[in-house]
Short mmCIF file of C-alpha atoms and ligand atoms in Angstrom, two decimals:
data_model
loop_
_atom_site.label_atom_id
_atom_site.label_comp_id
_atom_site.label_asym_id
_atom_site.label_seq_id
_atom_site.Cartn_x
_atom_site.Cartn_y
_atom_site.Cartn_z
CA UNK A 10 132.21 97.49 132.47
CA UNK A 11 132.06 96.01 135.59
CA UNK A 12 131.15 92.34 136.23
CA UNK A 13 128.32 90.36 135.96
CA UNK A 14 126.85 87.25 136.16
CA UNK A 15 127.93 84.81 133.07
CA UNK A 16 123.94 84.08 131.76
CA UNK A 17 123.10 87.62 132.23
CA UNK A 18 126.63 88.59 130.04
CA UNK A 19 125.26 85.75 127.42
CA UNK A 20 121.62 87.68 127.60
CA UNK A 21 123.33 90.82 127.08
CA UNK A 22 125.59 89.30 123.84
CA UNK A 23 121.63 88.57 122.32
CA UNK A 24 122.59 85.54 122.35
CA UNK A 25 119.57 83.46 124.62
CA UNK A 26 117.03 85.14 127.40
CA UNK A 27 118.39 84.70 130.50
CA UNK A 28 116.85 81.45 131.34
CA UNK A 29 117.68 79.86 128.22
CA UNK A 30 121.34 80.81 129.02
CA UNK A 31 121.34 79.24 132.39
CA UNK A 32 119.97 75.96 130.43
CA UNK A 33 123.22 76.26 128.33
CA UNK A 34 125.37 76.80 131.12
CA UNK A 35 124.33 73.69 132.66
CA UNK A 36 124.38 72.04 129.84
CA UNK A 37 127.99 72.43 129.63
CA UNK A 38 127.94 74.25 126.47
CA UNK A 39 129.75 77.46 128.29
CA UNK A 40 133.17 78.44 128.67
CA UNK A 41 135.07 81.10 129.99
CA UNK A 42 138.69 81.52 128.85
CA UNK A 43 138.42 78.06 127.43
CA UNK A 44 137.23 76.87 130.73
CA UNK A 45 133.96 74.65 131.14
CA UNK A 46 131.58 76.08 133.39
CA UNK A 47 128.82 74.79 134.67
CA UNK A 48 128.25 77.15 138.13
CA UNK A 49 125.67 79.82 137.96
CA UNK A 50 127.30 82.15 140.19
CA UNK A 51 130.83 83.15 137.99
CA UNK A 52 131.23 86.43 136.79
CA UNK A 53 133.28 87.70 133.84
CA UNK A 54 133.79 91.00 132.60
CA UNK A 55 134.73 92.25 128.85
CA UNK A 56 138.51 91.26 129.52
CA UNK A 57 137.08 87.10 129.56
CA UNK A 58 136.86 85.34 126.74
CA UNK A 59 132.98 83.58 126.85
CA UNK A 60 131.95 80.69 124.49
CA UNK A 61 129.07 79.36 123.80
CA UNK A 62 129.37 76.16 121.66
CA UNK A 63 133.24 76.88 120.74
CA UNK A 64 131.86 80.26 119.46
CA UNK A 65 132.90 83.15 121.12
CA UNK A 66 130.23 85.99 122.08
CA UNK A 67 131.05 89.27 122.68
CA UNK A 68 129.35 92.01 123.95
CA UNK A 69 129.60 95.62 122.17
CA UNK A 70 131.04 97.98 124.40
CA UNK A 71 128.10 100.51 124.72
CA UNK A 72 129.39 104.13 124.49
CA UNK A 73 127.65 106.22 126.97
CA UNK A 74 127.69 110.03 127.60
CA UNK A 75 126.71 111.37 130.57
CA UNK A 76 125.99 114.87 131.79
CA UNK A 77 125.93 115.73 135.08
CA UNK A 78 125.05 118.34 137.59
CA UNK A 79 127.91 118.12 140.17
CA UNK A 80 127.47 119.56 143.44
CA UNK A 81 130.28 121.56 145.39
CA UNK A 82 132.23 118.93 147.39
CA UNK A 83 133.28 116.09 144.78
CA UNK A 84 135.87 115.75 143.23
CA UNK A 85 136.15 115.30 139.35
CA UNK A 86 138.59 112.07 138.75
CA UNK A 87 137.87 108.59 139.39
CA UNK A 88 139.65 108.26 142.64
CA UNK A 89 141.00 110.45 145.16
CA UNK A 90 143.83 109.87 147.43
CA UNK A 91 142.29 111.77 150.11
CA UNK A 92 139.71 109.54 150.01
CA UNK A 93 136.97 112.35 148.91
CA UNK A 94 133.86 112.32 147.41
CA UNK A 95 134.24 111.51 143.48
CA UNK A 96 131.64 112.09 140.80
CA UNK A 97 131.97 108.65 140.09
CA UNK A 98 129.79 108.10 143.63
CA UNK A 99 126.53 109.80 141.92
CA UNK A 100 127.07 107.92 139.10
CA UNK A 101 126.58 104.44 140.50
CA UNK A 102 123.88 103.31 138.85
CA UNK A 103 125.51 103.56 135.36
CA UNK A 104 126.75 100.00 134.55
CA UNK A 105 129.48 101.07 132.28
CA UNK A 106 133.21 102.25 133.89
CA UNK A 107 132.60 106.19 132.87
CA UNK A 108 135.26 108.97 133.55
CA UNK A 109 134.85 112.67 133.32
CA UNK A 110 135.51 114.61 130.39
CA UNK A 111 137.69 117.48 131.67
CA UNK A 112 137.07 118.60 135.13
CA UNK A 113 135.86 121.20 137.65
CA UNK A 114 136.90 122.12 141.01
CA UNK A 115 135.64 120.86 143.91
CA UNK A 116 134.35 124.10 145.05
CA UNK A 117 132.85 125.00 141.65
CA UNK A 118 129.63 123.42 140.47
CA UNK A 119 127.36 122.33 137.19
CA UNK A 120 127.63 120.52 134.14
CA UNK A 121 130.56 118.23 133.80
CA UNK A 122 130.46 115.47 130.97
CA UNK A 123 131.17 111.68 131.82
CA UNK A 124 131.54 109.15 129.28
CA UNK A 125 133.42 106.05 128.27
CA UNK A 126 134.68 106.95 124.85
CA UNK A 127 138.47 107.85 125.07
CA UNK A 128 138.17 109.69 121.46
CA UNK A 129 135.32 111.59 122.38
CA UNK A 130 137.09 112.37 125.44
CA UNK A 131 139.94 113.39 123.78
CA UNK A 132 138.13 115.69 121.56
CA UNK A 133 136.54 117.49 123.89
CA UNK A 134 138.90 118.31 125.99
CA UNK A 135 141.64 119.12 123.05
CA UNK A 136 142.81 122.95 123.05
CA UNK A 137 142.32 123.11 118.99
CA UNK A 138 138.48 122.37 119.06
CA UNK A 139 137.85 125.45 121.47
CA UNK A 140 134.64 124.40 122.51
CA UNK A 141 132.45 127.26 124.28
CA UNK A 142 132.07 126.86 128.08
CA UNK A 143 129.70 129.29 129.90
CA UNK A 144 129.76 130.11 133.62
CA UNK A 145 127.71 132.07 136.05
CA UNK A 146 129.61 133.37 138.89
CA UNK A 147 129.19 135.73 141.44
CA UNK A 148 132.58 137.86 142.27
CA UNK A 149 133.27 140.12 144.68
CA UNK A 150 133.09 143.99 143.42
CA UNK A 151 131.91 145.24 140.30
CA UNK A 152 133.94 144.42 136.98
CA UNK A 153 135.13 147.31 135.36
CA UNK A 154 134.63 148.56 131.41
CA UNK A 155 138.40 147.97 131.35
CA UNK A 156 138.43 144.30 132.98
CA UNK A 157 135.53 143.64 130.70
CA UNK A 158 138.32 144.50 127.66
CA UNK A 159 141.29 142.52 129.11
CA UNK A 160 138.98 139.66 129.26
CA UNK A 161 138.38 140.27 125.67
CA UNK A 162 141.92 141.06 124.87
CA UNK A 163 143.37 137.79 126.81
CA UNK A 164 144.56 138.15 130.23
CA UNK A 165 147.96 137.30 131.33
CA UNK A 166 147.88 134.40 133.50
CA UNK A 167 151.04 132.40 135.36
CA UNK A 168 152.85 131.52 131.98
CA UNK A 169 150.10 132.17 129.64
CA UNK A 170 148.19 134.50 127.93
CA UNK A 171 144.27 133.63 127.70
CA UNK A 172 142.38 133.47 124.71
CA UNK A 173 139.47 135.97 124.17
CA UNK A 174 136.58 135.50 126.73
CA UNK A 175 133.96 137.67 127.59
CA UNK A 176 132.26 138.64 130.77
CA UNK A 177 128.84 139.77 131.24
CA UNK A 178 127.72 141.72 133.85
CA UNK A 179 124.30 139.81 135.06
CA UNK A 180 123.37 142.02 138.56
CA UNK A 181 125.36 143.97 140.73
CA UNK A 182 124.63 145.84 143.99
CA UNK A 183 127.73 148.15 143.85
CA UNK A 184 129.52 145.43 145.92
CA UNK A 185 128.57 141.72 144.77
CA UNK A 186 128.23 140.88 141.34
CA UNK A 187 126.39 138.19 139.00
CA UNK A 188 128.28 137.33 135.69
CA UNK A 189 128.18 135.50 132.96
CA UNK A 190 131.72 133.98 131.50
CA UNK A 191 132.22 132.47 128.15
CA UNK A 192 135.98 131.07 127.94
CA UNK A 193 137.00 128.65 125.24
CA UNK A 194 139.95 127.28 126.90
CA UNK A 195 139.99 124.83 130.27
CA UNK A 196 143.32 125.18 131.78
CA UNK A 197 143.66 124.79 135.48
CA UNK A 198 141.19 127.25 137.93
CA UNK A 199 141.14 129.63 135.11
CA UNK A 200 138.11 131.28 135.48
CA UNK A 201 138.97 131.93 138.76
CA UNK A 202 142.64 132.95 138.13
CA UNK A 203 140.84 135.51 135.72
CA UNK A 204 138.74 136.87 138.09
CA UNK A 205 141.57 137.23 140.73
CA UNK A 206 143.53 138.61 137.90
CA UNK A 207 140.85 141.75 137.34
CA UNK A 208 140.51 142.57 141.01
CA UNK A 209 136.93 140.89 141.33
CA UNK A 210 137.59 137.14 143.20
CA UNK A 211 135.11 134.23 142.65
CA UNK A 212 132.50 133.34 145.40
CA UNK A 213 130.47 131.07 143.67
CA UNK A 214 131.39 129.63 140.04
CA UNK A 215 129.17 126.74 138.08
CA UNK A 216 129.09 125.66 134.96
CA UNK A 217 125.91 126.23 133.08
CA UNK A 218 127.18 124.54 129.54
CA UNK A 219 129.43 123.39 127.16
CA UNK A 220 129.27 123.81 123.46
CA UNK A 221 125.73 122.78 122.90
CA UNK A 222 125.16 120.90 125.81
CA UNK A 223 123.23 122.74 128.97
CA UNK A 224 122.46 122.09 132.45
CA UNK A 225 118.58 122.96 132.52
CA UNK A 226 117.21 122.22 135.17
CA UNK A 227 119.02 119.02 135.49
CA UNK A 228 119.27 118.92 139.98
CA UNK A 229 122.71 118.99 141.48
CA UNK A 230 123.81 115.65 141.93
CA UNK A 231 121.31 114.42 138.94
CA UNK A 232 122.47 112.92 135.62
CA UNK A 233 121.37 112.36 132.34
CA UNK A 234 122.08 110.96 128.54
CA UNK A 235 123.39 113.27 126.18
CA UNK A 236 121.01 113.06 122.95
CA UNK A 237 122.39 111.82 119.99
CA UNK A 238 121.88 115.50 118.80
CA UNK A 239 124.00 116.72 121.33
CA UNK A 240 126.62 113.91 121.00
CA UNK A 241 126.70 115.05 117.35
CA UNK A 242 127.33 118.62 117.49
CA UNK A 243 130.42 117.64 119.02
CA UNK A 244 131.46 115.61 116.53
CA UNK A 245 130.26 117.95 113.59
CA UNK A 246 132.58 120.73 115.04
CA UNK A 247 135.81 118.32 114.05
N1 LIG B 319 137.52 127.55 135.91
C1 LIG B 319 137.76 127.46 137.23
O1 LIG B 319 138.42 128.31 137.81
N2 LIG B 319 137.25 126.40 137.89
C2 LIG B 319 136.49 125.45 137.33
O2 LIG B 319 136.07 124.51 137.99
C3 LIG B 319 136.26 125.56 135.95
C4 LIG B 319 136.79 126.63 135.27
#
């Protein structure tokens, strides 16, 4: 959470409206970190310790989950050295400090998942719970019945093998082709490194879902709350 003002932390806490929490600020019946205050302007985040009459309030740290359509061009951690784009910029309006679940390139785009639940996080993003992630991609070329196999097989990649994926052929022309990929892994540009591997490289790659979660027609650079439905299937697949 970021900061806020002190009678509008004390509002949040349920404790008085607002105005009634100014009253007890100037009343001297405040204190932050065992300090008196009687200013309207402090701030204090969920690292201060706020009293009101010697009893401390606290404000539950609201769990949020976010998905969002990210555009080509940001990049998917919190902060970047290069001083790029983050997906934390279309975010901004979300009060609570959110970081994505996973990531995606910055030239791929679609759903990515932001939240600020570590163990959610964690489960997500853990190889054991082999959640289903879909793609559409275009690729150059046409994949072959036999690429369509090693994709099923598990494709050897760097030092790894893949697990079994599948590949869809959507549209082709003879020389440009739509797909749909369904991996269950997330390991570094794999989908790409996939594509390169069968001879057909990515020109376009997004994300169209993950487990039960889809991107809709959510617009790039739009966000929304997960439903509790779709918070729970995650949990359910534990
Ligand atoms: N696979 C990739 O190659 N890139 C992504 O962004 C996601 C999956």
């Amino acid at each position: 959470m970021k900061e806020i003002r002190l009678q509008k932390y004390i509002a949040e806490c349920g404790i008085a409206s607002r105005r009634k929490a100014e009253e007890l600020i100037l009343q001297g019946r405040v204190r932050i970190n065992g300090e008196t205050v009687t200013q309207m302007g402090r701030k204090v985040s969920l690292n201060d310790i706020v009293e009101v009459d010697g009893k401390p309030v606290k404000m539950e740290k609201r769990k949020v989950y976010i998905a969002l359509n990210k555009p080509v061009g940001y990049i998917s951690s919190v902060k970047d050295q290069f001083g790029r784009k983050t997906v934390l910029d279309l975010v901004k309006d979300v009060k609570e400090r959110v970081f994505p679940v996973g990531r995606l390139d910055y030239d791929t785009s679609g759903l990515l998942l932001l939240t600020n639940d570590g163990d959610f996080s964690y489960r997500l993003t853990h190889p054991k719970h082999e959640i289903k992630k879909v793609y559409e991609a275009v690729l150059m070329g046409v994949p072959s019945k036999d690429a369509i196999m090693q994709f099923n097989k598990g494709l050897q990649i760097d030092d790894y093998l893949t697990s079994p994926a599948n590949l869809e052929i959507l549209k082709s022309d003879g020389k440009i082709s739509k797909v749909r990929i369904t991996i269950h892994e997330g390991k570094n540009r794999q989908v790409r490194k996939m594509c390169n591997k069968i001879g057909c490289p990515v020109i376009k790659l997004i994300r169209v879902s993950i487990g039960n979660v889809s991107l809709g027609d959510l617009k790039e650079g739009s966000w929304r709350n997960l439903t509790d439905w779709e918070i729970n299937s995650f949990l359910d697949e534990r």
